[in-house]
Amino acid sequence: MAMKDYSDEFKADAVALYESTPGATYKSIAADLGVNRATLREWVLRDRERRGVPAAPARPGAQPQEAVPSTDPDERVRQLEARVAELEASERKLATERDILRKAAKYFRRDELVRSRFQFVDDHRNTYEVKRLCQVLDVNRSSYYKWLAGAEGRAARQREDRLLAEAIREVHAESGGAYGSPRITAELREKGRRVNEKRGARIMRTFSITGIRLRRRVRTTVPDPTASHVPDLFQRDFTATEPGRKYMGDITYLPLEGGEFLYLATVLDCFSRKAVGWSIADHMRTDLVADALHMAASVRGGLDGAVFHSDHGAQYGSRAFADLCEQLGVTRSMGAVGTIADNAACESFHASLKRETLQGARDYGDTDTCRKTVFAWLARYNTRRRHSANGHLSPNEYERRHHTAKLTLAA
């Protein structure tokens, strides 16, 4: 291959750059300029010979020798011109680096999408040399070319991510904006799409698909100091081996416009977390929890022999509620006073209900809207909402599979 025909100006700039760079080596400067090391060395030696500077062996890290001022005016002018050329070359190099870094800044700003350094190199390869871009951005040139070779596969993965994001949005919308990555992954798998939960979570973060959070708490547990002692038969074990054996209940507030409230009492089956009974009212009297327990008895066809666990609210500790439990054949259980963890499963259930129905709003609006919204959620909770405690199956489906498995074993 024929050698490039470098101009005298380029040669002078190259020599000046070498002579003015502390610790410079022929190899490093030649790499910056894109010329052969031996070629640069020849230029430097010729320039030194022309200026009457004795040649010195190049050593890594060695300081360049200062030119000896000449008494000849013409030689002095030439030395000054060489120095000016040297400074101009250094300034051009610094200006190029500043220009590259200024343009690269938007690729790495924290308040914008962080883009790859390789992408910046690729976007500006027609303006600057790839070698210079990689040096300024402190990336390996071979790694850039490896990244470039994988562009087709990367584009294919991005297309797949966009398609998966659309499927996730559909499931997310069907859940009322409530599902996170575990439940969405379970839903997609049931629909026949093979997806990893970590990938689903990553795509949800990338495409800003997220859930909502609960706001405030209102005290609904007011203990009755005159109530008789009821033991804690659960000891924070909210599981059961069969449906219909262990139930738990609690009351939560439902905020309305104008600072008013409705109250919801629920009865959950510990086996499947199914909401087998509930009642909504504008008060927290014993009738509220009694109506919820009556509904549970109706749904289950009776509660005889079951254990019902609650907190120490006055409604659950009342004589009327104790009589109702005795009438239905239910054994009562209560956690410690003022300890939320002793009824944590119910607390979690109510938190999910309000998070998924309020969706960040401060209240439900009027009474009718509140009742309709909560009723719709409770019905859907049993039939369709996936529960992590059930292996991401709905409560109804979890119980159905349990009964099927029992019949299979019995046969």
Tab-separated table of N, CA, C and O in Angstrom, residues 280-351:
chain	number	residue	atom	x	y	z
A	280	ILE	N	-70.684	-4.039	54.609
A	280	ILE	CA	-70.318	-2.620	54.540
A	280	ILE	C	-71.410	-1.805	55.222
A	280	ILE	O	-72.602	-2.002	54.964
A	281	ALA	N	-71.004	-0.885	56.090
A	281	ALA	CA	-71.979	-0.052	56.806
A	281	ALA	C	-71.338	1.284	57.153
A	281	ALA	O	-70.121	1.459	57.012
A	282	ASP	N	-72.172	2.206	57.630
A	282	ASP	CA	-71.651	3.518	58.024
A	282	ASP	C	-71.358	3.559	59.518
A	282	ASP	O	-71.250	4.640	60.114
A	283	HIS	N	-71.249	2.405	60.155
A	283	HIS	CA	-70.953	2.323	61.588
A	283	HIS	C	-70.032	1.139	61.857
A	283	HIS	O	-69.783	0.312	60.969
A	284	MET	N	-69.518	1.075	63.087
A	284	MET	CA	-68.662	-0.040	63.487
A	284	MET	C	-69.275	-0.811	64.657
A	284	MET	O	-68.552	-1.324	65.511
A	285	ARG	N	-70.571	-0.907	64.675
A	285	ARG	CA	-71.215	-1.664	65.749
A	285	ARG	C	-71.069	-3.160	65.506
A	285	ARG	O	-70.652	-3.598	64.440
A	286	THR	N	-71.469	-3.950	66.481
A	286	THR	CA	-71.320	-5.405	66.394
A	286	THR	C	-72.063	-5.975	65.189
A	286	THR	O	-71.633	-6.975	64.598
A	287	ASP	N	-73.170	-5.344	64.798
A	287	ASP	CA	-73.930	-5.826	63.645
A	287	ASP	C	-73.050	-5.924	62.393
A	287	ASP	O	-73.263	-6.795	61.541
A	288	LEU	N	-72.064	-5.036	62.282
A	288	LEU	CA	-71.196	-5.030	61.095
A	288	LEU	C	-70.440	-6.354	60.970
A	288	LEU	O	-70.453	-7.002	59.916
A	289	VAL	N	-69.799	-6.789	62.054
A	289	VAL	CA	-69.007	-8.023	61.995
A	289	VAL	C	-69.921	-9.246	62.031
A	289	VAL	O	-69.598	-10.298	61.470
A	290	ALA	N	-71.060	-9.109	62.659
A	290	ALA	CA	-72.008	-10.233	62.712
A	290	ALA	C	-72.566	-10.534	61.331
A	290	ALA	O	-72.697	-11.707	60.938
A	291	ASP	N	-72.877	-9.482	60.562
A	291	ASP	CA	-73.391	-9.685	59.206
A	291	ASP	C	-72.359	-10.363	58.321
A	291	ASP	O	-72.691	-11.213	57.484
A	292	ALA	N	-71.086	-9.996	58.493
A	292	ALA	CA	-70.023	-10.625	57.702
A	292	ALA	C	-69.897	-12.108	58.038
A	292	ALA	O	-69.720	-12.955	57.154
A	293	LEU	N	-70.025	-12.448	59.331
A	293	LEU	CA	-69.928	-13.846	59.738
A	293	LEU	C	-71.146	-14.645	59.269
A	293	LEU	O	-71.020	-15.810	58.869
A	294	HIS	N	-72.324	-14.023	59.287
A	294	HIS	CA	-73.528	-14.689	58.764
A	294	HIS	C	-73.347	-15.020	57.274
A	294	HIS	O	-73.728	-16.107	56.818
A	295	MET	N	-72.780	-14.092	56.516
A	295	MET	CA	-72.552	-14.335	55.090
A	295	MET	C	-71.586	-15.501	54.893
A	295	MET	O	-71.777	-16.353	54.028
A	296	ALA	N	-70.520	-15.540	55.700
A	296	ALA	CA	-69.551	-16.631	55.596
A	296	ALA	C	-70.222	-17.974	55.856
A	296	ALA	O	-69.960	-18.969	55.168
A	297	ALA	N	-71.101	-18.031	56.850
A	297	ALA	CA	-71.818	-19.277	57.165
A	297	ALA	C	-72.707	-19.687	56.004
A	297	ALA	O	-72.836	-20.885	55.689
A	298	SER	N	-73.318	-18.698	55.355
A	298	SER	CA	-74.185	-18.999	54.217
A	298	SER	C	-73.380	-19.507	53.026
A	298	SER	O	-73.756	-20.479	52.370
A	299	VAL	N	-72.241	-18.859	52.750
A	299	VAL	CA	-71.400	-19.255	51.606
A	299	VAL	C	-70.826	-20.648	51.807
A	299	VAL	O	-70.782	-21.471	50.885
A	300	ARG	N	-70.392	-20.933	53.032
A	300	ARG	CA	-69.754	-22.220	53.311
A	300	ARG	C	-70.760	-23.312	53.688
A	300	ARG	O	-70.372	-24.466	53.841
A	301	GLY	N	-71.999	-22.964	53.851
A	301	GLY	CA	-72.980	-23.960	54.267
A	301	GLY	C	-72.854	-24.310	55.720
A	301	GLY	O	-73.244	-25.406	56.150
A	302	GLY	N	-72.290	-23.408	56.519
A	302	GLY	CA	-72.109	-23.630	57.945
A	302	GLY	C	-70.663	-23.449	58.351
A	302	GLY	O	-69.741	-23.619	57.542
A	303	LEU	N	-70.466	-23.102	59.642
A	303	LEU	CA	-69.112	-22.879	60.164
A	303	LEU	C	-68.817	-23.775	61.365
A	303	LEU	O	-67.853	-23.532	62.092
A	304	ASP	N	-69.622	-24.797	61.558
A	304	ASP	CA	-69.476	-25.645	62.741
A	304	ASP	C	-68.090	-26.283	62.793
A	304	ASP	O	-67.626	-26.892	61.820
A	305	GLY	N	-67.403	-26.104	63.920
A	305	GLY	CA	-66.079	-26.694	64.125
A	305	GLY	C	-64.939	-25.812	63.662
A	305	GLY	O	-63.761	-26.169	63.833
A	306	ALA	N	-65.235	-24.658	63.090
A	306	ALA	CA	-64.185	-23.774	62.592
A	306	ALA	C	-63.674	-22.846	63.695
A	306	ALA	O	-64.321	-22.653	64.725
A	307	VAL	N	-62.478	-22.295	63.474
A	307	VAL	CA	-61.884	-21.308	64.384
A	307	VAL	C	-61.898	-19.955	63.673
A	307	VAL	O	-61.526	-19.857	62.499
A	308	PHE	N	-62.348	-18.917	64.381
A	308	PHE	CA	-62.368	-17.567	63.813
A	308	PHE	C	-61.430	-16.682	64.615
A	308	PHE	O	-61.566	-16.538	65.831
A	309	HIS	N	-60.469	-16.049	63.915
A	309	HIS	CA	-59.451	-15.226	64.569
A	309	HIS	C	-59.675	-13.754	64.243
A	309	HIS	O	-59.981	-13.402	63.098
A	310	SER	N	-59.503	-12.884	65.227
A	310	SER	CA	-59.668	-11.446	65.023
A	310	SER	C	-58.736	-10.684	65.957
A	310	SER	O	-58.011	-11.277	66.759
A	311	ASP	N	-58.784	-9.347	65.854
A	311	ASP	CA	-58.065	-8.529	66.822
A	311	ASP	C	-58.965	-8.284	68.040
A	311	ASP	O	-60.017	-8.914	68.168
A	312	HIS	N	-58.548	-7.379	68.908
A	312	HIS	CA	-59.298	-7.138	70.141
A	312	HIS	C	-60.286	-5.986	70.013
A	312	HIS	O	-60.571	-5.299	71.002
A	313	GLY	N	-60.814	-5.766	68.790
A	313	GLY	CA	-61.820	-4.725	68.649
A	313	GLY	C	-63.037	-5.017	69.508
A	313	GLY	O	-63.381	-6.175	69.763
A	314	ALA	N	-63.687	-3.942	69.943
A	314	ALA	CA	-64.839	-4.094	70.833
A	314	ALA	C	-65.948	-4.903	70.190
A	314	ALA	O	-66.695	-5.620	70.887
A	315	GLN	N	-66.072	-4.816	68.861
A	315	GLN	CA	-67.127	-5.559	68.173
A	315	GLN	C	-66.911	-7.066	68.320
A	315	GLN	O	-67.866	-7.828	68.558
A	316	TYR	N	-65.642	-7.509	68.158
A	316	TYR	CA	-65.347	-8.942	68.248
A	316	TYR	C	-65.352	-9.446	69.690
A	316	TYR	O	-65.514	-10.644	69.934
A	317	GLY	N	-65.157	-8.527	70.625
A	317	GLY	CA	-65.145	-8.935	72.031
A	317	GLY	C	-66.487	-8.798	72.716
A	317	GLY	O	-66.613	-9.107	73.916
A	318	SER	N	-67.497	-8.366	71.966
A	318	SER	CA	-68.810	-8.135	72.578
A	318	SER	C	-69.516	-9.450	72.930
A	318	SER	O	-69.237	-10.505	72.339
A	319	ARG	N	-70.453	-9.358	73.845
A	319	ARG	CA	-71.236	-10.537	74.249
A	319	ARG	C	-72.090	-11.038	73.087
A	319	ARG	O	-72.247	-12.245	72.886
A	320	ALA	N	-72.636	-10.083	72.296
A	320	ALA	CA	-73.485	-10.474	71.174
A	320	ALA	C	-72.707	-11.286	70.145
A	320	ALA	O	-73.209	-12.284	69.599
A	321	PHE	N	-71.459	-10.877	69.862
A	321	PHE	CA	-70.668	-11.615	68.867
A	321	PHE	C	-70.251	-12.977	69.412
A	321	PHE	O	-70.230	-13.978	68.687
A	322	ALA	N	-69.953	-13.044	70.712
A	322	ALA	CA	-69.594	-14.328	71.335
A	322	ALA	C	-70.768	-15.297	71.247
A	322	ALA	O	-70.587	-16.497	70.970
A	323	ASP	N	-71.983	-14.768	71.483
A	323	ASP	CA	-73.181	-15.624	71.389
A	323	ASP	C	-73.375	-16.126	69.958
A	323	ASP	O	-73.765	-17.286	69.748
A	324	LEU	N	-73.125	-15.257	68.978
A	324	LEU	CA	-73.280	-15.661	67.576
A	324	LEU	C	-72.293	-16.774	67.225
A	324	LEU	O	-72.667	-17.763	66.571
A	325	CYS	N	-71.049	-16.633	67.663
A	325	CYS	CA	-70.049	-17.673	67.385
A	325	CYS	C	-70.452	-19.004	68.025
A	325	CYS	O	-70.300	-20.070	67.413
A	326	GLU	N	-70.957	-18.912	69.237
A	326	GLU	CA	-71.401	-20.136	69.917
A	326	GLU	C	-72.570	-20.780	69.165
A	326	GLU	O	-72.629	-22.002	69.010
A	327	GLN	N	-73.467	-19.956	68.691
A	327	GLN	CA	-74.619	-20.450	67.934
A	327	GLN	C	-74.197	-21.134	66.637
A	327	GLN	O	-74.775	-22.152	66.240
A	328	LEU	N	-73.151	-20.595	65.988
A	328	LEU	CA	-72.678	-21.147	64.710
A	328	LEU	C	-71.651	-22.269	64.891
A	328	LEU	O	-71.192	-22.851	63.912
A	329	GLY	N	-71.288	-22.547	66.145
A	329	GLY	CA	-70.305	-23.600	66.409
A	329	GLY	C	-68.882	-23.164	66.123
A	329	GLY	O	-68.020	-23.988	65.793
A	330	VAL	N	-68.612	-21.881	66.265
A	330	VAL	CA	-67.295	-21.312	65.960
A	330	VAL	C	-66.512	-21.071	67.240
A	330	VAL	O	-67.050	-20.524	68.216
A	331	THR	N	-65.242	-21.470	67.240
A	331	THR	CA	-64.346	-21.191	68.365
A	331	THR	C	-63.609	-19.892	68.092
A	331	THR	O	-63.010	-19.721	67.024
A	332	ARG	N	-63.631	-18.957	69.044
A	332	ARG	CA	-62.981	-17.668	68.835
A	332	ARG	C	-61.499	-17.716	69.185
A	332	ARG	O	-61.062	-18.458	70.060
A	333	SER	N	-60.732	-16.855	68.476
A	333	SER	CA	-59.298	-16.678	68.729
A	333	SER	C	-58.983	-15.199	68.558
A	333	SER	O	-59.529	-14.539	67.670
A	334	MET	N	-58.117	-14.665	69.431
A	334	MET	CA	-57.755	-13.251	69.345
A	334	MET	C	-56.262	-13.072	69.549
A	334	MET	O	-55.655	-13.753	70.379
A	335	GLY	N	-55.686	-12.124	68.766
A	335	GLY	CA	-54.281	-11.798	68.953
A	335	GLY	C	-54.097	-10.880	70.144
A	335	GLY	O	-55.057	-10.517	70.833
A	336	ALA	N	-52.844	-10.481	70.375
A	336	ALA	CA	-52.541	-9.585	71.493
A	336	ALA	C	-53.096	-8.192	71.219
A	336	ALA	O	-53.280	-7.781	70.074
A	337	VAL	N	-53.356	-7.439	72.288
A	337	VAL	CA	-53.891	-6.086	72.170
A	337	VAL	C	-52.847	-5.171	71.529
A	337	VAL	O	-51.697	-5.132	71.954
A	338	GLY	N	-53.270	-4.428	70.484
A	338	GLY	CA	-52.395	-3.433	69.853
A	338	GLY	C	-51.277	-4.006	69.014
A	338	GLY	O	-50.338	-3.293	68.667
A	339	THR	N	-51.344	-5.297	68.668
A	339	THR	CA	-50.281	-5.915	67.862
A	339	THR	C	-50.823	-6.236	66.482
A	339	THR	O	-51.569	-7.206	66.301
A	340	ILE	N	-50.444	-5.441	65.493
A	340	ILE	CA	-50.951	-5.619	64.134
A	340	ILE	C	-50.508	-6.950	63.547
A	340	ILE	O	-51.249	-7.599	62.804
A	341	ALA	N	-49.303	-7.379	63.906
A	341	ALA	CA	-48.750	-8.606	63.319
A	341	ALA	C	-49.597	-9.832	63.644
A	341	ALA	O	-49.563	-10.819	62.906
A	342	ASP	N	-50.362	-9.785	64.738
A	342	ASP	CA	-51.181	-10.937	65.110
A	342	ASP	C	-52.411	-11.096	64.217
A	342	ASP	O	-53.133	-12.090	64.318
A	343	ASN	N	-52.635	-10.104	63.341
A	343	ASN	CA	-53.719	-10.223	62.364
A	343	ASN	C	-53.231	-9.690	61.013
A	343	ASN	O	-53.961	-9.047	60.263
A	344	ALA	N	-51.966	-10.004	60.722
A	344	ALA	CA	-51.286	-9.407	59.580
A	344	ALA	C	-51.921	-9.756	58.243
A	344	ALA	O	-51.958	-8.929	57.328
A	345	ALA	N	-52.423	-10.975	58.100
A	345	ALA	CA	-52.987	-11.389	56.817
A	345	ALA	C	-54.212	-10.547	56.448
A	345	ALA	O	-54.405	-10.166	55.291
A	346	CYS	N	-55.055	-10.244	57.439
A	346	CYS	CA	-56.216	-9.387	57.178
A	346	CYS	C	-55.786	-7.955	56.878
A	346	CYS	O	-56.353	-7.289	56.007
A	347	GLU	N	-54.802	-7.477	57.608
A	347	GLU	CA	-54.284	-6.138	57.356
A	347	GLU	C	-53.784	-6.034	55.918
A	347	GLU	O	-54.033	-5.050	55.215
A	348	SER	N	-53.066	-7.057	55.470
A	348	SER	CA	-52.536	-7.070	54.104
A	348	SER	C	-53.659	-7.102	53.076
A	348	SER	O	-53.600	-6.424	52.047
A	349	PHE	N	-54.699	-7.883	53.362
A	349	PHE	CA	-55.847	-7.977	52.455
A	349	PHE	C	-56.512	-6.612	52.280
A	349	PHE	O	-56.793	-6.174	51.162
A	350	HIS	N	-56.752	-5.930	53.383
A	350	HIS	CA	-57.406	-4.631	53.307
A	350	HIS	C	-56.515	-3.584	52.638
A	350	HIS	O	-57.006	-2.704	51.919
A	351	ALA	N	-55.210	-3.683	52.871
A	351	ALA	CA	-54.287	-2.756	52.211
A	351	ALA	C	-54.330	-2.946	50.698
A	351	ALA	O	-54.347	-1.975	49.931
